């Protein structure tokens, strides 16, 4: 039987007893209705995981004892950074969930000229906290032991002006001369830029090109932003990652 996996605030250590975060405790106690003595897996997002056992439950507060550590993980050898134009509501949540399941190592939400979503600083903070919870939940479900880094949302222009690591930078563009599947090879790190619902405008595409992003297309049909992210990540992982 596959044990329930819960993310906890680290660092964790075998033999310690901890209270799980509120969301995880609520899910175990009120949704799954687990009892004292039930086994589970706990991880802190920094690699590896621990077997654990529920010690006691008080309402939604769940205390567990940390057991044996298991090293390893299911991380892809291809380091993928998704630079995602912020989309509205459930579309963005779905994108982040599936990107996590597909093994991205980091995510940078960006606001583009055609972004429908507009947030002030307080709203950005709340939205980032919500997105982090989506990413953590996806890790719990898919078996990942490392939690992808989620950057604070910024404007696309600000992101493009930053210095960047070595690697391949790709931007999806429906009219690009070359296709994603036509790439002969990729290095160990790929940054993938995808626009919001309305796509990127010509000026943004020009700025992206100046910043080293190579335009590529994804076939003959126009895909929604959330579909494009999932398809492109799946292609990259299938060709050069761990979807074998």
mmCIF file of C-alpha atoms in Angstrom:
data_model
loop_
_atom_site.group_PDB
_atom_site.id
_atom_site.type_symbol
_atom_site.label_atom_id
_atom_site.label_comp_id
_atom_site.label_asym_id
_atom_site.label_seq_id
_atom_site.Cartn_x
_atom_site.Cartn_y
_atom_site.Cartn_z
ATOM 1 C CA UNK A 1 0.000 0.000 0.000
ATOM 2 C CA UNK A 2 1.317 3.436 -0.937
ATOM 3 C CA UNK A 3 1.739 5.545 2.175
ATOM 4 C CA UNK A 4 0.409 9.086 2.425
ATOM 5 C CA UNK A 5 3.150 11.676 1.928
ATOM 6 C CA UNK A 6 3.178 14.975 3.838
ATOM 7 C CA UNK A 7 5.504 17.938 3.555
ATOM 8 C CA UNK A 8 6.821 19.343 6.840
ATOM 9 C CA UNK A 9 9.036 22.234 7.818
ATOM 10 C CA UNK A 10 12.616 21.007 8.190
ATOM 11 C CA UNK A 11 15.195 20.159 9.080
ATOM 12 C CA UNK A 12 13.882 16.730 10.042
ATOM 13 C CA UNK A 13 15.769 14.100 12.036
ATOM 14 C CA UNK A 14 15.094 10.454 12.877
ATOM 15 C CA UNK A 15 13.700 10.064 16.390
ATOM 16 C CA UNK A 16 12.239 13.570 16.625
ATOM 17 C CA UNK A 17 8.555 14.284 17.157
ATOM 18 C CA UNK A 18 6.993 17.195 15.306
ATOM 19 C CA UNK A 19 3.610 18.782 14.729
ATOM 20 C CA UNK A 20 2.710 18.736 11.050
ATOM 21 C CA UNK A 21 1.753 21.956 9.253
ATOM 22 C CA UNK A 22 -1.920 22.803 9.624
ATOM 23 C CA UNK A 23 -2.914 21.896 6.066
ATOM 24 C CA UNK A 24 -1.210 18.502 6.241
ATOM 25 C CA UNK A 25 -2.643 17.749 9.661
ATOM 26 C CA UNK A 26 -6.140 18.665 8.553
ATOM 27 C CA UNK A 27 -5.871 16.390 5.518
ATOM 28 C CA UNK A 28 -4.698 13.437 7.599
ATOM 29 C CA UNK A 29 -7.151 13.899 10.462
ATOM 30 C CA UNK A 30 -10.291 15.255 8.829
ATOM 31 C CA UNK A 31 -10.116 14.040 5.223
ATOM 32 C CA UNK A 32 -8.278 10.709 5.399
ATOM 33 C CA UNK A 33 -9.353 10.140 9.040
ATOM 34 C CA UNK A 34 -6.127 8.409 9.964
ATOM 35 C CA UNK A 35 -5.698 7.263 13.554
ATOM 36 C CA UNK A 36 -2.858 7.166 16.065
ATOM 37 C CA UNK A 37 -0.250 4.643 15.017
ATOM 38 C CA UNK A 38 -0.899 5.092 11.296
ATOM 39 C CA UNK A 39 2.271 5.075 9.154
ATOM 40 C CA UNK A 40 3.078 7.831 6.664
ATOM 41 C CA UNK A 41 5.968 9.482 4.806
ATOM 42 C CA UNK A 42 7.272 12.930 5.746
ATOM 43 C CA UNK A 43 9.679 15.061 3.688
ATOM 44 C CA UNK A 44 11.008 18.592 4.031
ATOM 45 C CA UNK A 45 11.740 19.315 0.365
ATOM 46 C CA UNK A 46 15.530 19.187 0.561
ATOM 47 C CA UNK A 47 16.019 15.626 -0.702
ATOM 48 C CA UNK A 48 15.136 12.286 0.812
ATOM 49 C CA UNK A 49 12.171 11.358 2.979
ATOM 50 C CA UNK A 50 11.372 9.793 6.347
ATOM 51 C CA UNK A 51 9.017 7.090 7.468
ATOM 52 C CA UNK A 52 6.865 8.378 10.312
ATOM 53 C CA UNK A 53 4.069 7.349 12.645
ATOM 54 C CA UNK A 54 1.191 9.363 14.040
ATOM 55 C CA UNK A 55 1.612 9.833 17.798
ATOM 56 C CA UNK A 56 -1.548 11.770 18.603
ATOM 57 C CA UNK A 57 -4.300 13.803 17.000
ATOM 58 C CA UNK A 58 -6.028 16.789 18.583
ATOM 59 C CA UNK A 59 -8.563 18.307 16.235
ATOM 60 C CA UNK A 60 -6.537 19.130 13.135
ATOM 61 C CA UNK A 61 -3.232 19.104 15.027
ATOM 62 C CA UNK A 62 -1.269 15.968 14.237
ATOM 63 C CA UNK A 63 1.976 15.033 15.989
ATOM 64 C CA UNK A 64 4.203 12.416 14.406
ATOM 65 C CA UNK A 65 7.426 10.632 15.310
ATOM 66 C CA UNK A 66 10.071 10.731 12.590
ATOM 67 C CA UNK A 67 11.591 7.361 11.693
ATOM 68 C CA UNK A 68 14.126 5.998 9.231
ATOM 69 C CA UNK A 69 15.496 8.187 6.450
ATOM 70 C CA UNK A 70 15.456 7.139 2.792
ATOM 71 C CA UNK A 71 17.850 8.899 0.428
ATOM 72 C CA UNK A 72 17.394 9.322 -3.289
ATOM 73 C CA UNK A 73 14.444 10.730 -5.144
ATOM 74 C CA UNK A 74 12.755 11.050 -8.504
ATOM 75 C CA UNK A 75 14.415 14.238 -9.747
ATOM 76 C CA UNK A 76 15.121 14.666 -13.450
ATOM 77 C CA UNK A 77 18.707 14.938 -14.721
ATOM 78 C CA UNK A 78 17.449 17.833 -16.881
ATOM 79 C CA UNK A 79 17.204 21.054 -14.878
ATOM 80 C CA UNK A 80 14.125 22.893 -16.104
ATOM 81 C CA UNK A 81 13.108 26.429 -15.203
ATOM 82 C CA UNK A 82 9.586 27.410 -16.230
ATOM 83 C CA UNK A 83 9.192 31.158 -16.761
ATOM 84 C CA UNK A 84 5.407 31.305 -16.861
ATOM 85 C CA UNK A 85 3.240 34.266 -17.778
ATOM 86 C CA UNK A 86 0.717 34.566 -14.960
ATOM 87 C CA UNK A 87 -2.727 33.366 -15.993
ATOM 88 C CA UNK A 88 -5.946 33.683 -14.097
ATOM 89 C CA UNK A 89 -7.182 31.496 -11.233
ATOM 90 C CA UNK A 90 -7.334 27.782 -11.777
ATOM 91 C CA UNK A 91 -5.367 27.967 -15.029
ATOM 92 C CA UNK A 92 -2.244 29.091 -13.170
ATOM 93 C CA UNK A 93 -2.793 26.568 -10.388
ATOM 94 C CA UNK A 94 -3.140 23.775 -12.942
ATOM 95 C CA UNK A 95 0.011 24.887 -14.754
ATOM 96 C CA UNK A 96 2.071 24.912 -11.553
ATOM 97 C CA UNK A 97 0.674 21.554 -10.439
ATOM 98 C CA UNK A 98 1.454 19.811 -13.726
ATOM 99 C CA UNK A 99 4.841 21.502 -14.102
ATOM 100 C CA UNK A 100 5.781 20.147 -10.682
ATOM 101 C CA UNK A 101 4.602 16.670 -11.639
ATOM 102 C CA UNK A 102 6.698 16.934 -14.812
ATOM 103 C CA UNK A 103 9.842 17.618 -12.802
ATOM 104 C CA UNK A 104 10.642 21.331 -13.111
ATOM 105 C CA UNK A 105 13.356 22.476 -10.733
ATOM 106 C CA UNK A 106 12.222 26.107 -10.518
ATOM 107 C CA UNK A 107 9.317 28.331 -11.529
ATOM 108 C CA UNK A 108 9.333 32.080 -12.178
ATOM 109 C CA UNK A 109 5.870 33.688 -12.502
ATOM 110 C CA UNK A 110 6.029 36.811 -14.681
ATOM 111 C CA UNK A 111 3.582 39.553 -15.596
ATOM 112 C CA UNK A 112 3.545 40.400 -19.293
ATOM 113 C CA UNK A 113 1.913 43.248 -21.212
ATOM 114 C CA UNK A 114 -1.093 41.082 -22.072
ATOM 115 C CA UNK A 115 -1.468 39.516 -18.639
ATOM 116 C CA UNK A 116 -5.091 39.620 -17.537
ATOM 117 C CA UNK A 117 -4.163 39.264 -13.854
ATOM 118 C CA UNK A 118 -3.096 42.460 -12.083
ATOM 119 C CA UNK A 119 -1.895 42.298 -8.456
ATOM 120 C CA UNK A 120 -0.634 44.805 -5.914
ATOM 121 C CA UNK A 121 2.264 43.917 -3.600
ATOM 122 C CA UNK A 122 0.027 42.462 -0.866
ATOM 123 C CA UNK A 123 -1.866 40.382 -3.393
ATOM 124 C CA UNK A 124 1.394 39.147 -4.925
ATOM 125 C CA UNK A 125 2.529 37.893 -1.523
ATOM 126 C CA UNK A 126 -0.756 36.084 -0.901
ATOM 127 C CA UNK A 127 -0.733 34.628 -4.402
ATOM 128 C CA UNK A 128 2.834 33.378 -4.013
ATOM 129 C CA UNK A 129 1.876 31.646 -0.753
ATOM 130 C CA UNK A 130 -1.082 30.018 -2.501
ATOM 131 C CA UNK A 131 1.070 28.910 -5.445
ATOM 132 C CA UNK A 132 3.664 27.461 -3.063
ATOM 133 C CA UNK A 133 0.934 25.376 -1.426
ATOM 134 C CA UNK A 134 -0.099 24.104 -4.880
ATOM 135 C CA UNK A 135 3.493 23.104 -5.654
ATOM 136 C CA UNK A 136 3.958 21.367 -2.286
ATOM 137 C CA UNK A 137 0.696 19.450 -2.701
ATOM 138 C CA UNK A 138 1.816 18.285 -6.146
ATOM 139 C CA UNK A 139 5.113 17.046 -4.646
ATOM 140 C CA UNK A 140 3.207 15.101 -1.992
ATOM 141 C CA UNK A 141 1.105 13.429 -4.666
ATOM 142 C CA UNK A 142 3.742 12.634 -7.288
ATOM 143 C CA UNK A 143 6.500 11.347 -5.031
ATOM 144 C CA UNK A 144 8.998 14.176 -5.373
ATOM 145 C CA UNK A 145 11.332 14.748 -2.431
ATOM 146 C CA UNK A 146 12.679 18.107 -3.643
ATOM 147 C CA UNK A 147 10.246 21.027 -3.786
ATOM 148 C CA UNK A 148 10.778 23.244 -6.858
ATOM 149 C CA UNK A 149 11.938 26.763 -6.102
ATOM 150 C CA UNK A 150 9.096 29.237 -6.633
ATOM 151 C CA UNK A 151 10.334 32.763 -7.260
ATOM 152 C CA UNK A 152 8.412 35.878 -6.323
ATOM 153 C CA UNK A 153 6.323 37.111 -9.271
ATOM 154 C CA UNK A 154 7.937 39.935 -11.253
ATOM 155 C CA UNK A 155 7.373 41.785 -14.499
ATOM 156 C CA UNK A 156 8.730 40.061 -17.588
ATOM 157 C CA UNK A 157 10.896 43.085 -18.336
ATOM 158 C CA UNK A 158 12.485 42.887 -14.888
ATOM 159 C CA UNK A 159 13.165 39.177 -15.315
ATOM 160 C CA UNK A 160 14.736 39.633 -18.757
ATOM 161 C CA UNK A 161 17.037 42.347 -17.419
ATOM 162 C CA UNK A 162 18.550 40.010 -14.816
ATOM 163 C CA UNK A 163 21.836 38.135 -15.347
ATOM 164 C CA UNK A 164 21.299 34.440 -15.932
ATOM 165 C CA UNK A 165 23.130 31.118 -15.664
ATOM 166 C CA UNK A 166 24.555 29.256 -18.609
ATOM 167 C CA UNK A 167 22.088 27.045 -20.430
ATOM 168 C CA UNK A 168 19.554 27.095 -23.203
ATOM 169 C CA UNK A 169 16.770 29.703 -23.143
ATOM 170 C CA UNK A 170 13.650 28.930 -25.178
ATOM 171 C CA UNK A 171 10.488 30.935 -25.798
ATOM 172 C CA UNK A 172 7.370 29.507 -27.398
ATOM 173 C CA UNK A 173 6.266 31.362 -30.521
ATOM 174 C CA UNK A 174 3.647 29.999 -32.930
ATOM 175 C CA UNK A 175 5.420 31.391 -36.018
ATOM 176 C CA UNK A 176 8.970 30.394 -35.069
ATOM 177 C CA UNK A 177 10.944 28.809 -37.936
ATOM 178 C CA UNK A 178 12.195 25.950 -35.764
ATOM 179 C CA UNK A 179 10.238 23.483 -33.646
ATOM 180 C CA UNK A 180 10.913 22.301 -30.114
ATOM 181 C CA UNK A 181 11.156 18.698 -31.297
ATOM 182 C CA UNK A 182 13.638 19.750 -33.986
ATOM 183 C CA UNK A 183 16.343 20.669 -31.478
ATOM 184 C CA UNK A 184 19.324 18.360 -31.897
ATOM 185 C CA UNK A 185 20.294 18.478 -28.239
ATOM 186 C CA UNK A 186 19.954 20.573 -25.098
ATOM 187 C CA UNK A 187 22.361 21.276 -22.216
ATOM 188 C CA UNK A 188 21.686 20.282 -18.637
ATOM 189 C CA UNK A 189 19.723 23.456 -17.877
ATOM 190 C CA UNK A 190 16.846 24.832 -19.935
ATOM 191 C CA UNK A 191 14.758 27.938 -19.271
ATOM 192 C CA UNK A 192 11.357 27.855 -20.951
ATOM 193 C CA UNK A 193 9.399 31.102 -21.358
ATOM 194 C CA UNK A 194 5.662 30.916 -21.990
ATOM 195 C CA UNK A 195 3.343 33.899 -22.310
ATOM 196 C CA UNK A 196 0.002 34.443 -20.533
ATOM 197 C CA UNK A 197 -3.462 34.024 -22.098
ATOM 198 C CA UNK A 198 -2.854 36.721 -24.710
ATOM 199 C CA UNK A 199 0.686 35.614 -25.468
ATOM 200 C CA UNK A 200 3.765 37.844 -25.630
ATOM 201 C CA UNK A 201 3.694 40.987 -27.757
ATOM 202 C CA UNK A 202 6.296 41.809 -30.402
ATOM 203 C CA UNK A 203 8.309 44.073 -28.117
ATOM 204 C CA UNK A 204 8.506 41.392 -25.425
ATOM 205 C CA UNK A 205 9.574 38.786 -27.959
ATOM 206 C CA UNK A 206 12.303 41.162 -29.150
ATOM 207 C CA UNK A 207 13.471 41.720 -25.566
ATOM 208 C CA UNK A 208 13.449 37.971 -24.983
ATOM 209 C CA UNK A 209 15.592 37.458 -28.100
ATOM 210 C CA UNK A 210 18.062 40.065 -26.854
ATOM 211 C CA UNK A 211 18.214 38.189 -23.547
ATOM 212 C CA UNK A 212 19.153 35.003 -25.380
ATOM 213 C CA UNK A 213 15.789 33.267 -25.733
ATOM 214 C CA UNK A 214 15.503 31.206 -28.908
ATOM 215 C CA UNK A 215 11.960 31.066 -30.383
ATOM 216 C CA UNK A 216 10.521 27.593 -31.020
ATOM 217 C CA UNK A 217 7.059 26.399 -32.022
ATOM 218 C CA UNK A 218 4.885 23.521 -30.808
ATOM 219 C CA UNK A 219 3.169 22.231 -33.908
ATOM 220 C CA UNK A 220 0.458 23.755 -36.120
ATOM 221 C CA UNK A 221 -2.241 24.482 -33.540
ATOM 222 C CA UNK A 222 -2.515 27.391 -31.116
ATOM 223 C CA UNK A 223 -2.404 26.043 -27.562
ATOM 224 C CA UNK A 224 -3.727 27.669 -24.413
ATOM 225 C CA UNK A 225 -1.010 28.901 -22.083
ATOM 226 C CA UNK A 226 -1.558 26.092 -19.577
ATOM 227 C CA UNK A 227 -1.592 23.465 -22.349
ATOM 228 C CA UNK A 228 1.568 24.864 -23.928
ATOM 229 C CA UNK A 229 3.488 24.633 -20.657
ATOM 230 C CA UNK A 230 2.574 21.000 -20.068
ATOM 231 C CA UNK A 231 3.233 19.915 -23.660
ATOM 232 C CA UNK A 232 6.575 21.699 -23.904
ATOM 233 C CA UNK A 233 7.807 20.343 -20.572
ATOM 234 C CA UNK A 234 6.704 16.828 -21.510
ATOM 235 C CA UNK A 235 8.578 17.056 -24.834
ATOM 236 C CA UNK A 236 11.751 18.251 -23.114
ATOM 237 C CA UNK A 237 11.572 15.518 -20.487
ATOM 238 C CA UNK A 238 10.793 12.826 -23.058
ATOM 239 C CA UNK A 239 13.689 13.821 -25.316
ATOM 240 C CA UNK A 240 16.366 14.792 -22.801
ATOM 241 C CA UNK A 241 15.022 14.167 -19.301
ATOM 242 C CA UNK A 242 13.559 11.165 -17.496
ATOM 243 C CA UNK A 243 10.265 10.456 -19.308
ATOM 244 C CA UNK A 244 11.693 7.359 -20.940
#
